[in-house]
Coordinates of C-alpha atoms and ligand atoms in Angstrom, one line a residue:
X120 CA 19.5 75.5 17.9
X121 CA 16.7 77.3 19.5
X122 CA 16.5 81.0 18.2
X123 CA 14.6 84.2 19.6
X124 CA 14.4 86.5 16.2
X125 CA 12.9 90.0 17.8
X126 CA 12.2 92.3 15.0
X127 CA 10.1 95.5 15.2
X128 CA 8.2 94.4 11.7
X129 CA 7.3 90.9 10.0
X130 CA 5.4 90.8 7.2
X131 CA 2.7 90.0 7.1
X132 CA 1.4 91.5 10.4
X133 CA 3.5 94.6 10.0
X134 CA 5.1 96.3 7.5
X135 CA 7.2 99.5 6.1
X136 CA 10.2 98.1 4.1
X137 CA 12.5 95.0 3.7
X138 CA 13.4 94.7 7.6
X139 CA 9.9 93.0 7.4
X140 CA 10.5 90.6 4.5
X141 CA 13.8 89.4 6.0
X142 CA 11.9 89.0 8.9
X143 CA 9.7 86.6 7.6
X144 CA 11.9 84.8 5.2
X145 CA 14.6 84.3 7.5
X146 CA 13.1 82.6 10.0
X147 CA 11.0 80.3 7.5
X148 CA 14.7 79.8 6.5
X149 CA 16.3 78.9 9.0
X150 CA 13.2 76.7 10.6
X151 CA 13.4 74.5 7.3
X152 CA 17.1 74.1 8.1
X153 CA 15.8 72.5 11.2
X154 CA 16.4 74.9 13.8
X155 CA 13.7 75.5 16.5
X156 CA 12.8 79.6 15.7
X157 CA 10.4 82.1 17.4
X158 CA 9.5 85.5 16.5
X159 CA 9.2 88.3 18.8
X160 CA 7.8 91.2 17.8
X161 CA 5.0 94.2 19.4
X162 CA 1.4 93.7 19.0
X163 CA 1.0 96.8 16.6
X164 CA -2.9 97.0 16.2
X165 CA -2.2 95.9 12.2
X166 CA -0.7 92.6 13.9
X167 CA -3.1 91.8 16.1
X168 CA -5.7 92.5 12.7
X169 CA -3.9 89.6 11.0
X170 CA -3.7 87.0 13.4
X171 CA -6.5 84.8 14.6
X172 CA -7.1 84.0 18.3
X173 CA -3.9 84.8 19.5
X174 CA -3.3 82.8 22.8
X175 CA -1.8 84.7 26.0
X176 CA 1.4 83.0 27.2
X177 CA 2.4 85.0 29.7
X178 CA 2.0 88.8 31.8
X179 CA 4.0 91.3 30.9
X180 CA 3.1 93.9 33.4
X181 CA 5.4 95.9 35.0
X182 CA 7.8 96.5 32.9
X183 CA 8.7 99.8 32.1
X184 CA 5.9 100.3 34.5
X185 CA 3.2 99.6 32.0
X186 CA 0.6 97.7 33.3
X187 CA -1.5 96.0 30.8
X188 CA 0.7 94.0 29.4
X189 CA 1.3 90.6 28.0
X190 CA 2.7 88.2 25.7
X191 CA 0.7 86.5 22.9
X192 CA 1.1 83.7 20.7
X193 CA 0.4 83.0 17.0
X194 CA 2.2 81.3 13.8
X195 CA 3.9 82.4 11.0
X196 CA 1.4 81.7 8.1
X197 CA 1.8 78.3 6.6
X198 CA 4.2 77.2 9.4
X199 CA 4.7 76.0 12.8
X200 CA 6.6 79.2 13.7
X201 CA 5.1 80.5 16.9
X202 CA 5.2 84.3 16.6
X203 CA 5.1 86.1 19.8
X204 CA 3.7 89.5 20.0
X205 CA 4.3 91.8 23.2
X206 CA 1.2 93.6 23.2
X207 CA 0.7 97.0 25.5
X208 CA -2.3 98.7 24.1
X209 CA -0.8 101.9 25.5
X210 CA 2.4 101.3 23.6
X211 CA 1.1 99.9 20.3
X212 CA -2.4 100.1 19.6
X213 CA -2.1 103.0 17.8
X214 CA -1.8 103.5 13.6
X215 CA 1.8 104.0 12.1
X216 CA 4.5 101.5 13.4
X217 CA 6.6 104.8 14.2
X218 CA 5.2 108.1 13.0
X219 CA 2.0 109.2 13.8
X220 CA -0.4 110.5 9.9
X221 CA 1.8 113.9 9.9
X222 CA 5.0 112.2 9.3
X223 CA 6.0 113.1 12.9
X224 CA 7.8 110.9 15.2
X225 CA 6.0 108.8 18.2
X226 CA 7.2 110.5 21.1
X227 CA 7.7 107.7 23.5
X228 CA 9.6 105.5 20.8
X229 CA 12.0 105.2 23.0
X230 CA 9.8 103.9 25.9
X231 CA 8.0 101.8 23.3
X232 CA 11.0 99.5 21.8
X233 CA 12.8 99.6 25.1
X234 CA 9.9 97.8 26.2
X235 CA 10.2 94.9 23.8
X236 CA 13.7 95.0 24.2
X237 CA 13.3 94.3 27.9
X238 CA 10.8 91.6 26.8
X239 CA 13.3 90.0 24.7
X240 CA 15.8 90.0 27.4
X241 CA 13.6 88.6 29.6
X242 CA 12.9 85.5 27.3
X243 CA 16.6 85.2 26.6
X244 CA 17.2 85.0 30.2
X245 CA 14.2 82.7 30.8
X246 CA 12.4 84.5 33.5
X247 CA 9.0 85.0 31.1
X248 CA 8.7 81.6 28.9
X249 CA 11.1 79.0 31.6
X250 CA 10.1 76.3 29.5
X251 CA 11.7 77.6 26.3
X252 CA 15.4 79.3 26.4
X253 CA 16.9 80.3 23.4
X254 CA 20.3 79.9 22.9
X255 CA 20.3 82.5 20.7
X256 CA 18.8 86.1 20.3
X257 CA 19.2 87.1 17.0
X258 CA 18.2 90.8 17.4
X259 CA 17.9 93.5 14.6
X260 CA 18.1 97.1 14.2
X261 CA 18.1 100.2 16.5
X262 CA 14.2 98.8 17.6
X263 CA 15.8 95.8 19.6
X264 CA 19.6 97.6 19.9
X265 CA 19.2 97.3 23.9
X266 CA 18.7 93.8 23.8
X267 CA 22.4 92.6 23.7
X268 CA 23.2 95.4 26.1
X269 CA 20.2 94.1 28.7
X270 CA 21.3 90.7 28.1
X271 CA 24.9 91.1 28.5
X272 CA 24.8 92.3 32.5
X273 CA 24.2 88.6 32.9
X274 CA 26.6 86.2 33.5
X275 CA 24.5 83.4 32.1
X276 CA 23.1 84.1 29.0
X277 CA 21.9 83.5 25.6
X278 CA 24.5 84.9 22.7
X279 CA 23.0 88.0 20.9
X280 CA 23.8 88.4 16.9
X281 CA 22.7 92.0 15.8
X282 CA 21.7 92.6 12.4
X283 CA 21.9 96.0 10.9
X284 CA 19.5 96.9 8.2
X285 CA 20.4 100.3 7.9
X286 CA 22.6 102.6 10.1
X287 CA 20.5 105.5 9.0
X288 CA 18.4 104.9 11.5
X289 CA 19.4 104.8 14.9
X290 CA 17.4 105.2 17.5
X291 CA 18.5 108.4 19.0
X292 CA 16.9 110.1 22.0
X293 CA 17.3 112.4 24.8
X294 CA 19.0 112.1 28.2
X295 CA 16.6 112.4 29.8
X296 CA 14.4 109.1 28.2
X297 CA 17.4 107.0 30.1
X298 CA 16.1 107.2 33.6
X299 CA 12.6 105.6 32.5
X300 CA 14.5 102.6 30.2
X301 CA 15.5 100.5 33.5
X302 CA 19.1 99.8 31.9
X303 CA 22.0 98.6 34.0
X304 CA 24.2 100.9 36.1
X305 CA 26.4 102.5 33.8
X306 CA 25.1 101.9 30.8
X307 CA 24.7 105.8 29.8
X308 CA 28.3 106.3 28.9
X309 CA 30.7 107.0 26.0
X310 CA 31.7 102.9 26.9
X311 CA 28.2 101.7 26.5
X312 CA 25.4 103.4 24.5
X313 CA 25.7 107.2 25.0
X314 CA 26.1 109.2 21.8
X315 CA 26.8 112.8 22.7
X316 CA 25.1 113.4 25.4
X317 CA 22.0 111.1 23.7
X318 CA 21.2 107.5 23.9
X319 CA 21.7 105.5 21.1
X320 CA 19.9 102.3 20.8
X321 CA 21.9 101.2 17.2
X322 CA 25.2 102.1 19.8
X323 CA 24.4 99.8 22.4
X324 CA 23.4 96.9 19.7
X325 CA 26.8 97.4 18.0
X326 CA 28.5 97.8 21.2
X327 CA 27.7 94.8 23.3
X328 CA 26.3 92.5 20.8
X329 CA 28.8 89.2 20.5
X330 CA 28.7 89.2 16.7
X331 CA 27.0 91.8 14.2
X332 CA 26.1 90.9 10.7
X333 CA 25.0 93.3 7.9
X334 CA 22.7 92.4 4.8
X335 CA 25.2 92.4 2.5
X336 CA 29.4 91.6 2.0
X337 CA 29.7 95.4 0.1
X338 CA 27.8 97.1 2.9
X339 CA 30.0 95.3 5.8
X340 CA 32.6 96.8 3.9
X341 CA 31.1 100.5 3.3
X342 CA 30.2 101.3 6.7
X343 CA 33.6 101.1 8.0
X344 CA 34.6 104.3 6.1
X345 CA 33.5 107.9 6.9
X346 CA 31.2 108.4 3.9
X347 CA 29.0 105.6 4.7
X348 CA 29.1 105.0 8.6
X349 CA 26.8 107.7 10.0
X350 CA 29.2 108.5 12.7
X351 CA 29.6 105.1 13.9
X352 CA 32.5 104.1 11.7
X353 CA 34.9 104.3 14.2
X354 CA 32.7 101.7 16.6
X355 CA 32.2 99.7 13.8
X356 CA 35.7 99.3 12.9
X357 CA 36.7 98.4 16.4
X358 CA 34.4 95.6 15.7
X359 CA 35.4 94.7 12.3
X360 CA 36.5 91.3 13.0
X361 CA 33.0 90.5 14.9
X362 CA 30.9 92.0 11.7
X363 CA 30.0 89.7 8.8
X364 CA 27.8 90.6 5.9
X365 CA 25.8 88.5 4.9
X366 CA 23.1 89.3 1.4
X367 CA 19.5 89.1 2.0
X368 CA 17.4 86.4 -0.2
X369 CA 13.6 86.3 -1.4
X370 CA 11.2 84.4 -0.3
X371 CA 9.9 83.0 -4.0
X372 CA 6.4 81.6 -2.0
X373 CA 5.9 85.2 -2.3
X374 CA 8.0 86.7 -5.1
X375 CA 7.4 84.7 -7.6
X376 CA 5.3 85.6 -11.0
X377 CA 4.6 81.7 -11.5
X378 CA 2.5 81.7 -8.5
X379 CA 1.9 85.0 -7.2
X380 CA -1.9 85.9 -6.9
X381 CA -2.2 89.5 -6.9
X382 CA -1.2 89.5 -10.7
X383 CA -3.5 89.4 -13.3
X384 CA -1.5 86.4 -14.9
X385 CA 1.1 83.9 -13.7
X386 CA 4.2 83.7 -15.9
X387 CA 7.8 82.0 -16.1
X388 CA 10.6 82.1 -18.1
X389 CA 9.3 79.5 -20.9
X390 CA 6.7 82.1 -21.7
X391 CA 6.5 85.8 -21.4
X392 CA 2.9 86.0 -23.0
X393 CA 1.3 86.6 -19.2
X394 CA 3.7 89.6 -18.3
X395 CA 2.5 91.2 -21.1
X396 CA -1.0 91.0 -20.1
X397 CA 0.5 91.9 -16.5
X398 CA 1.9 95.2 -18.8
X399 CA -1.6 96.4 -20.2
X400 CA -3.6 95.6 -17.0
X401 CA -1.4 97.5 -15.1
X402 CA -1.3 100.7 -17.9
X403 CA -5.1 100.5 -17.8
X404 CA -5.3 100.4 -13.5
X405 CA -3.0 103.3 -13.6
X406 CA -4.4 105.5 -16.1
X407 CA -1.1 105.2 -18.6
X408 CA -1.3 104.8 -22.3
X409 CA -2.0 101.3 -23.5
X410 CA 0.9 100.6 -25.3
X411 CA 2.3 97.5 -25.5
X412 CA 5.8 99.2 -27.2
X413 CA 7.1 101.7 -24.7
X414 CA 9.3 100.7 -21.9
X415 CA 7.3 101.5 -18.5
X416 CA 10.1 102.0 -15.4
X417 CA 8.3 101.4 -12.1
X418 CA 10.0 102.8 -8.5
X419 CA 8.7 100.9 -5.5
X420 CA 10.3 102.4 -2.8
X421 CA 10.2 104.4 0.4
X422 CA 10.5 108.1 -0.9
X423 CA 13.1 109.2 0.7
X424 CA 16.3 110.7 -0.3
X425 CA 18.4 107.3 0.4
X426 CA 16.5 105.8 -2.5
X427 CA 17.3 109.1 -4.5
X428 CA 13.5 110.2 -4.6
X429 CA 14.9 113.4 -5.2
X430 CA 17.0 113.3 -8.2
X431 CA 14.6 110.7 -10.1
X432 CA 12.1 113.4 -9.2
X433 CA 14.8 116.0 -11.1
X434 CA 14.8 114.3 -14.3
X435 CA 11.2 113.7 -14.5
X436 CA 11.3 116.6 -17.1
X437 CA 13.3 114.8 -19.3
X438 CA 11.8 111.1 -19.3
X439 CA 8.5 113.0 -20.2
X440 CA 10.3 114.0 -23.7
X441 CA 10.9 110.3 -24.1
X442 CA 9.2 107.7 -25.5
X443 CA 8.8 105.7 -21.9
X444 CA 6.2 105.5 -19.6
X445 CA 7.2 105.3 -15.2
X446 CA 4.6 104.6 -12.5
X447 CA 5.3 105.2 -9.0
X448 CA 4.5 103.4 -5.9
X449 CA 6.1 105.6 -3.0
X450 CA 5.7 106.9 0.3
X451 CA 7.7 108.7 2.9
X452 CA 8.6 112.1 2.3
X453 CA 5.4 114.8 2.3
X454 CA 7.2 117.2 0.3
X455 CA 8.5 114.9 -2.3
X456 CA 5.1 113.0 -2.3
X457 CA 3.3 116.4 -3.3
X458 CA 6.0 117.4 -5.8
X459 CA 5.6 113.9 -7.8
X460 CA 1.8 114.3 -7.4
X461 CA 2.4 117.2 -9.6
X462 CA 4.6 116.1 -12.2
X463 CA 2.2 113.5 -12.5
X464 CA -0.5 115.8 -13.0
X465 CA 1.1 117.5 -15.6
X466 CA 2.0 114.4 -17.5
X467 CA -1.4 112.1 -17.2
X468 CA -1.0 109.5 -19.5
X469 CA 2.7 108.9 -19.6
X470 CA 3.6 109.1 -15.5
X471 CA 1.7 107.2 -12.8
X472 CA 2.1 108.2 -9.2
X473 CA 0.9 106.1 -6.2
X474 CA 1.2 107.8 -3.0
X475 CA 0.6 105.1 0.0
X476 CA 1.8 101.6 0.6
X477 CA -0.2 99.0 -1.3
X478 CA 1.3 95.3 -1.1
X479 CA -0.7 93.9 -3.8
X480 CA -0.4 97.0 -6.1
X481 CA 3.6 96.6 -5.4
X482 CA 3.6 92.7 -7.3
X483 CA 1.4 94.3 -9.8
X484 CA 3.8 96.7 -11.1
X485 CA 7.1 94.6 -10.4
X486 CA 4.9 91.8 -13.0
X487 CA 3.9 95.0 -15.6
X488 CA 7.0 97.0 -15.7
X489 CA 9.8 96.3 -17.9
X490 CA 12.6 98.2 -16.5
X491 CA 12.3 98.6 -12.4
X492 CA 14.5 101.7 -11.1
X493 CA 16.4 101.2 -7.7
X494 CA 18.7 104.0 -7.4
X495 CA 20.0 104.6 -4.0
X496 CA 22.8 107.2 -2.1
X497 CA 23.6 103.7 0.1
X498 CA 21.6 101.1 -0.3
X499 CA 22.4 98.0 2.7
X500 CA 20.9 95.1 0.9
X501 CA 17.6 96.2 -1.8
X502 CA 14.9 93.4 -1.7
X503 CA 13.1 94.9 -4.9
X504 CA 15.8 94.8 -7.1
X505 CA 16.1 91.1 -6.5
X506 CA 12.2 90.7 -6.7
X507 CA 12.5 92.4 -9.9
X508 CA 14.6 90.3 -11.6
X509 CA 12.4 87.6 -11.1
X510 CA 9.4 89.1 -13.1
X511 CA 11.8 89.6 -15.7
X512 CA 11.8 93.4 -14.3
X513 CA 15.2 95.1 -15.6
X514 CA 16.5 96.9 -12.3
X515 CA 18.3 99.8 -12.3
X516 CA 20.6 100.6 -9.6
X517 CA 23.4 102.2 -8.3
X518 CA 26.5 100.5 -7.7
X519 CA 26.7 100.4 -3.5
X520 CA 25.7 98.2 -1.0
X521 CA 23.9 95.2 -1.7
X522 CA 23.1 96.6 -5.1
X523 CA 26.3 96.0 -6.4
X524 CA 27.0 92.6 -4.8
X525 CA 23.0 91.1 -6.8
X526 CA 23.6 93.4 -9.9
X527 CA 25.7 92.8 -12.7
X528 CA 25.9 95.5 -15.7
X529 CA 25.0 95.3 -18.8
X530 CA 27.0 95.7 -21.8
X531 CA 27.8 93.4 -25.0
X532 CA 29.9 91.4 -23.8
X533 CA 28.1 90.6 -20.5
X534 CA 25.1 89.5 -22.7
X535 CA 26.7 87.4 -24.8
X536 CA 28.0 85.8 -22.2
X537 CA 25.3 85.4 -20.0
X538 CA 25.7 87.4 -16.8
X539 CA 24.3 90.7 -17.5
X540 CA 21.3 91.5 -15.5
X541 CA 20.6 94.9 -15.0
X542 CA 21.6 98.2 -15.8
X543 CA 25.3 99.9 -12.9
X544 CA 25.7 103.1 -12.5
X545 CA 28.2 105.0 -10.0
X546 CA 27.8 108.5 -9.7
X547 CA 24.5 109.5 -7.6
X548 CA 23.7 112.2 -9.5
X549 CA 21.8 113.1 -12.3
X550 CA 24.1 112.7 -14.6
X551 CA 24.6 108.9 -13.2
X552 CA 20.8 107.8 -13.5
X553 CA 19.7 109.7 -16.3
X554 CA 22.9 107.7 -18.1
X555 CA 21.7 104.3 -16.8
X556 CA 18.2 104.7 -17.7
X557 CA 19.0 106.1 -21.5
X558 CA 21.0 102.5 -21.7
X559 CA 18.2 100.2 -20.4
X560 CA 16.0 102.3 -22.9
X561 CA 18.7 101.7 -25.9
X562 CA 18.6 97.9 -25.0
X563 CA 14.7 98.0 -24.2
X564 CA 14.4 98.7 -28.1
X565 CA 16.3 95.9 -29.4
X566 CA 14.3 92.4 -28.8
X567 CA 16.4 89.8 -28.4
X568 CA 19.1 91.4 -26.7
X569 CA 16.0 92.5 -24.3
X570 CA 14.8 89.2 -23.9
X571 CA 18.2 87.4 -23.5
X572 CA 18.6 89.6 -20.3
X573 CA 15.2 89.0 -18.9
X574 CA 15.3 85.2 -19.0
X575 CA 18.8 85.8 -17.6
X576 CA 16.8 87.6 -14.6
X577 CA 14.3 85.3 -14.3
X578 CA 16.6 82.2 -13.6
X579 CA 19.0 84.2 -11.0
X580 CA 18.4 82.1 -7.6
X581 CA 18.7 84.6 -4.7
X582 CA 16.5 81.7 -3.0
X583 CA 17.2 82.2 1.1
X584 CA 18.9 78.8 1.8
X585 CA 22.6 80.0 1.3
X586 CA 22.3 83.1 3.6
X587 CA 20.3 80.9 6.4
X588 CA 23.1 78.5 6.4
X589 CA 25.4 81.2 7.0
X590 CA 23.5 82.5 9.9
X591 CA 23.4 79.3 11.8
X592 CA 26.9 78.9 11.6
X593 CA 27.8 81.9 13.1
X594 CA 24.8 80.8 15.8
X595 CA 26.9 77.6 16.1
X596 CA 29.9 79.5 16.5
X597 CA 28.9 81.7 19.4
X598 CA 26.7 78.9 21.2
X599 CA 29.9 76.8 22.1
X600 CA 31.6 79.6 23.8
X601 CA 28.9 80.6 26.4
X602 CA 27.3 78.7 29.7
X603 CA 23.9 77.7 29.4
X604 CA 20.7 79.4 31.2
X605 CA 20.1 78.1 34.0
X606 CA 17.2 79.8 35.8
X607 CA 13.6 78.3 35.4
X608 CA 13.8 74.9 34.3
X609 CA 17.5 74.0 33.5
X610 CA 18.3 72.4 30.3
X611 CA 21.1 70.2 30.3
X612 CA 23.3 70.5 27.3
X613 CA 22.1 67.3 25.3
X614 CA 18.5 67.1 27.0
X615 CA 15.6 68.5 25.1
X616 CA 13.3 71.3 27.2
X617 CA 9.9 70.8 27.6
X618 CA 7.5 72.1 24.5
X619 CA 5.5 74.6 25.0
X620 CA 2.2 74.2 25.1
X621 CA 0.3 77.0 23.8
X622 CA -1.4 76.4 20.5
X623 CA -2.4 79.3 18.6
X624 CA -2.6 80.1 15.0
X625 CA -2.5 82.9 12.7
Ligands
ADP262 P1 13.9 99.3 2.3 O1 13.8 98.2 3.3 O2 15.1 100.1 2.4 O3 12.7 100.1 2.2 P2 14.0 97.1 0.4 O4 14.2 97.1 -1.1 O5 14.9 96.2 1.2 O6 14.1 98.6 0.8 O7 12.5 96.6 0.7 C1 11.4 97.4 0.4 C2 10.2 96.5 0.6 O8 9.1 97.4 0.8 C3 9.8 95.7 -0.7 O9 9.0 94.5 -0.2 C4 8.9 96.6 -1.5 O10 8.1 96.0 -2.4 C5 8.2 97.3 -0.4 N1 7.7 98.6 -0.6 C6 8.4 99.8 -0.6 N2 7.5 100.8 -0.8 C7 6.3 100.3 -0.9 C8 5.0 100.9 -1.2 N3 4.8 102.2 -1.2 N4 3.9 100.1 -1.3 C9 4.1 98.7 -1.2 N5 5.3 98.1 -0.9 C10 6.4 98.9 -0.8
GLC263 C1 16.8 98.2 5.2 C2 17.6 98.5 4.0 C3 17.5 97.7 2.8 C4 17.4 96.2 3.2 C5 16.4 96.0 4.2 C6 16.3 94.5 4.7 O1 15.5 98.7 5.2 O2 17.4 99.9 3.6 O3 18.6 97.9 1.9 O4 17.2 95.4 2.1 O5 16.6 96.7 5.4 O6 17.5 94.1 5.2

């Protein structure tokens, strides 16, 4: 099985949420399973800052127009996994993956990820790479959404899977970007990937892609209604029986507290003694109290009103009469960010605020926290609330998406008998969260209940192998039903193609 992932971010060259820890753990995943995986992704100035002596493969000038342009190649860290980067100074050598420092949009986005897209394609379609085809792209979110529509004008071609990540974004631009996106006739139409009167990347991913998968069973489920389908509901239904969910792992090389290196201590579940000296490092870094005894909630999240930034930020009031202690790690929205800045400010000692993205500071306070909140309006998968539970981290969520299908609630009898591990909650309100967190506090206070849940954490396995397995079936499935590639070098079903030769590293 030889698989093309394109993703816009993979840790640990780029990075703004979860899109880029599936998008390293995947792959690993799926190469250990045996198949034979590359990465595509742009050559963001942060990539190209990770990688050492990436090797040129092949010129990628002229498309789009832009000419100076080509392909590069590095590994995964501690693999084999060639990881190509499409780098176009023009296009990506700037800081902030989308947004430029005021929060504001890049305004050739649309130029910029129809340029990978057309890079992917090209792979796909081997006229870049002719002695590697894949025989499947596995594309994923609005970022590569014109890939299956590119790749679909061709009669030959490799099959496309489309993962959405989260239909909140989509990709949406003007009429006017089509002309300069060098799509085939007649793709600007209600049929293909216009959106009223705009162009819709996410469209033309769910549109001509041969099967679509989501990162989770309940979300697959959710965005075929009204509420949670951001006006592509009725698209998605008329796909339904192409669109799979399928939950999101960890990748426990990284996420785990026994090895993890950014803590202050390594723990497991035979002996808590070293997240409790992850607790009071982390109070002292962040200025809190240094009190072994009060529960300290962590959120380590985009701040944004999906992850209900907003109401946490509403009962901040309250949790300050409490006897707790919360530290946040957030960034996103600029008006949020200031208003947290000052309820931290007015509460020094008992609320931490973080505004920024800090990878190491994010294991810190997953290991230090007790009780890690992970509300959200919708929620597609959640990678921290499966992080958290194996730092013996409490989570706190809301019961939607992929929350629901990693959480289960807590409550006497789910301790007793041993599946409680975290702390449900429906309504996402005040009301809802504020309930939840007074019930983790409650059980905080009594030991042994507490401890029986976080060893219960601690063993859940959310390990990637299931969900990889799962993903190359449904590449198995689709490969049987579609003619090789045949330009460049032909590959005859049964023979092996050529390897490729170029031998960077990262
Ligand atoms: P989403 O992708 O919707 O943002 P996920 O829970 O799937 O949510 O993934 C979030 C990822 O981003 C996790 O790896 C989390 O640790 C990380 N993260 C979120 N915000 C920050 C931050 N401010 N600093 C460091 N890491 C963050
Ligand atoms: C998105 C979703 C999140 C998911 C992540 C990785 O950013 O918001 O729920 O875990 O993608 O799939």
């Amino acid at each position: 099985m030889r698989l093309l992932f394109v993703s816009s971010e993979v840790y640990p060259f780029a990075k703004t949420g979860g899109l880029a820890d599936v998008s390293e753990a995947l792959p690993r995943a799926l190469a250990n399973l045996g198949a034979d995986v590359r990465i595509l992704m742009p050559a963001y100035g942060c990539a190209l800052r990770t990688v050492s002596r990436p090797q040129p493969i092949a010129d990628l000038s002229g498309i789009l127009g832009v000419q100076d342009a080509r392909l590069l190649s590095a590994r995964l860290p501690g693999s084999d996994i060639p990881v190509w980067l499409a780098d176009a100074p023009e296009l990506y050598q700037r800081d902030g993956l989308y947004q430029n420092s005021q929060g504001e949009d890049w305004p050739d986005n649309a130029r910029r990820f129809a340029f990978l897209s057309h890079v992917a394609a090209r792979i796909g379609l081997s006229a870049l790479e002719p002695r590697w085809q894949p025989d499947v792209i596995h594309a994923n979110d609005w970022h590569t959404g014109l890939v299956p529509l590119l790749v679909s004008a061709h009669a030959q071609r490799p099959a496309c899977v489309f993962t959405l990540h989260n239909l909140a974004f989509q990709g949406l631009f003007p009429a006017e970007c089509v002309a300069g996106l060098d799509l085939p006739p007649g793709s600007f139409s209600p049929d293909g990937a216009e959106y009223y009167g705009k162009i819709s990347f996410l469209k033309a991913g769910i549109r001509f892609a041969d099967k679509l998968t989501t990162v989770s069973p309940t979300y697959a489920r959710e965005i075929l209604t009204e509420e949670y389908g951001f006006g592509l509901d009725g698209l998605l239904r008329s796909r339904a029986s192409n669109l799979t969910g399928i939950l999101n792992g960890a990748d426990y090389g990284i996420w785990d507290p026994t090895y993890d290196a950014s803590l202050p201590a390594n723990y497991d579940f035979s002996g808590l003694n070293g997240k409790k000296l992850c607790k009071a490092t982390l109070q002292q870094e962040l200025g809190l109290a240094r009190n072994p005894d009060l529960p300290l909630l962590a959120f380590i999240s985009r701040m944004t009103e999906q992850k209900m930034a907003d109401v946490l930020l509403e009962i901040m009031p309250k949790l300050a009469q409490q006897n707790l202690q919360l530290c946040v790690l957030s960034d996103g929205d600029h008006g949020l960010e200031q208003r947290f800045r000052e309820m931290a400010h007015a509460h020094t000692g008992t609320f931490a605020v973080r505004i920024g993205y800090q990878e190491a500071l994010a294991h810190r306070m997953l290991a230090g926290a007790d009780l890690l909140l992970a509300p959200a309006r919708f929620e597609p998968c959640g990678l921290t609330q499966i992080y958290g539970m194996r730092y013996g981290t409490v989570p706190v969520v809301r019961a939607t998406g992929g929350l629901a299908d990693t959480v289960v609630d807590t409550s006497r009898t789910s301790i007793s008998d041993g599946t409680a591990t975290g702390f449900v909650f429906a309504d996402p309100s005040v009301a809802g969260l504020w309930e939840a967190i007074l019930r983790a506090v409650a059980f905080y206070r009594e030991p042994l209940a507490w401890r029986r849940l976080q060893l219960n954490d601690m063993k859940q396995d959310f390990g990637w192998h299931r969900s990889a397995n799962a993903y190359l079936s449904l590449y198995q499935s689709l490969t049987a039903d579609l003619p090789a590639v045949t330009s460049g070098v032909a590959v005859v079903a049964g023979s092996k193609p050529e390897p490729a030769t170029e031998k960077a590293t990262a």
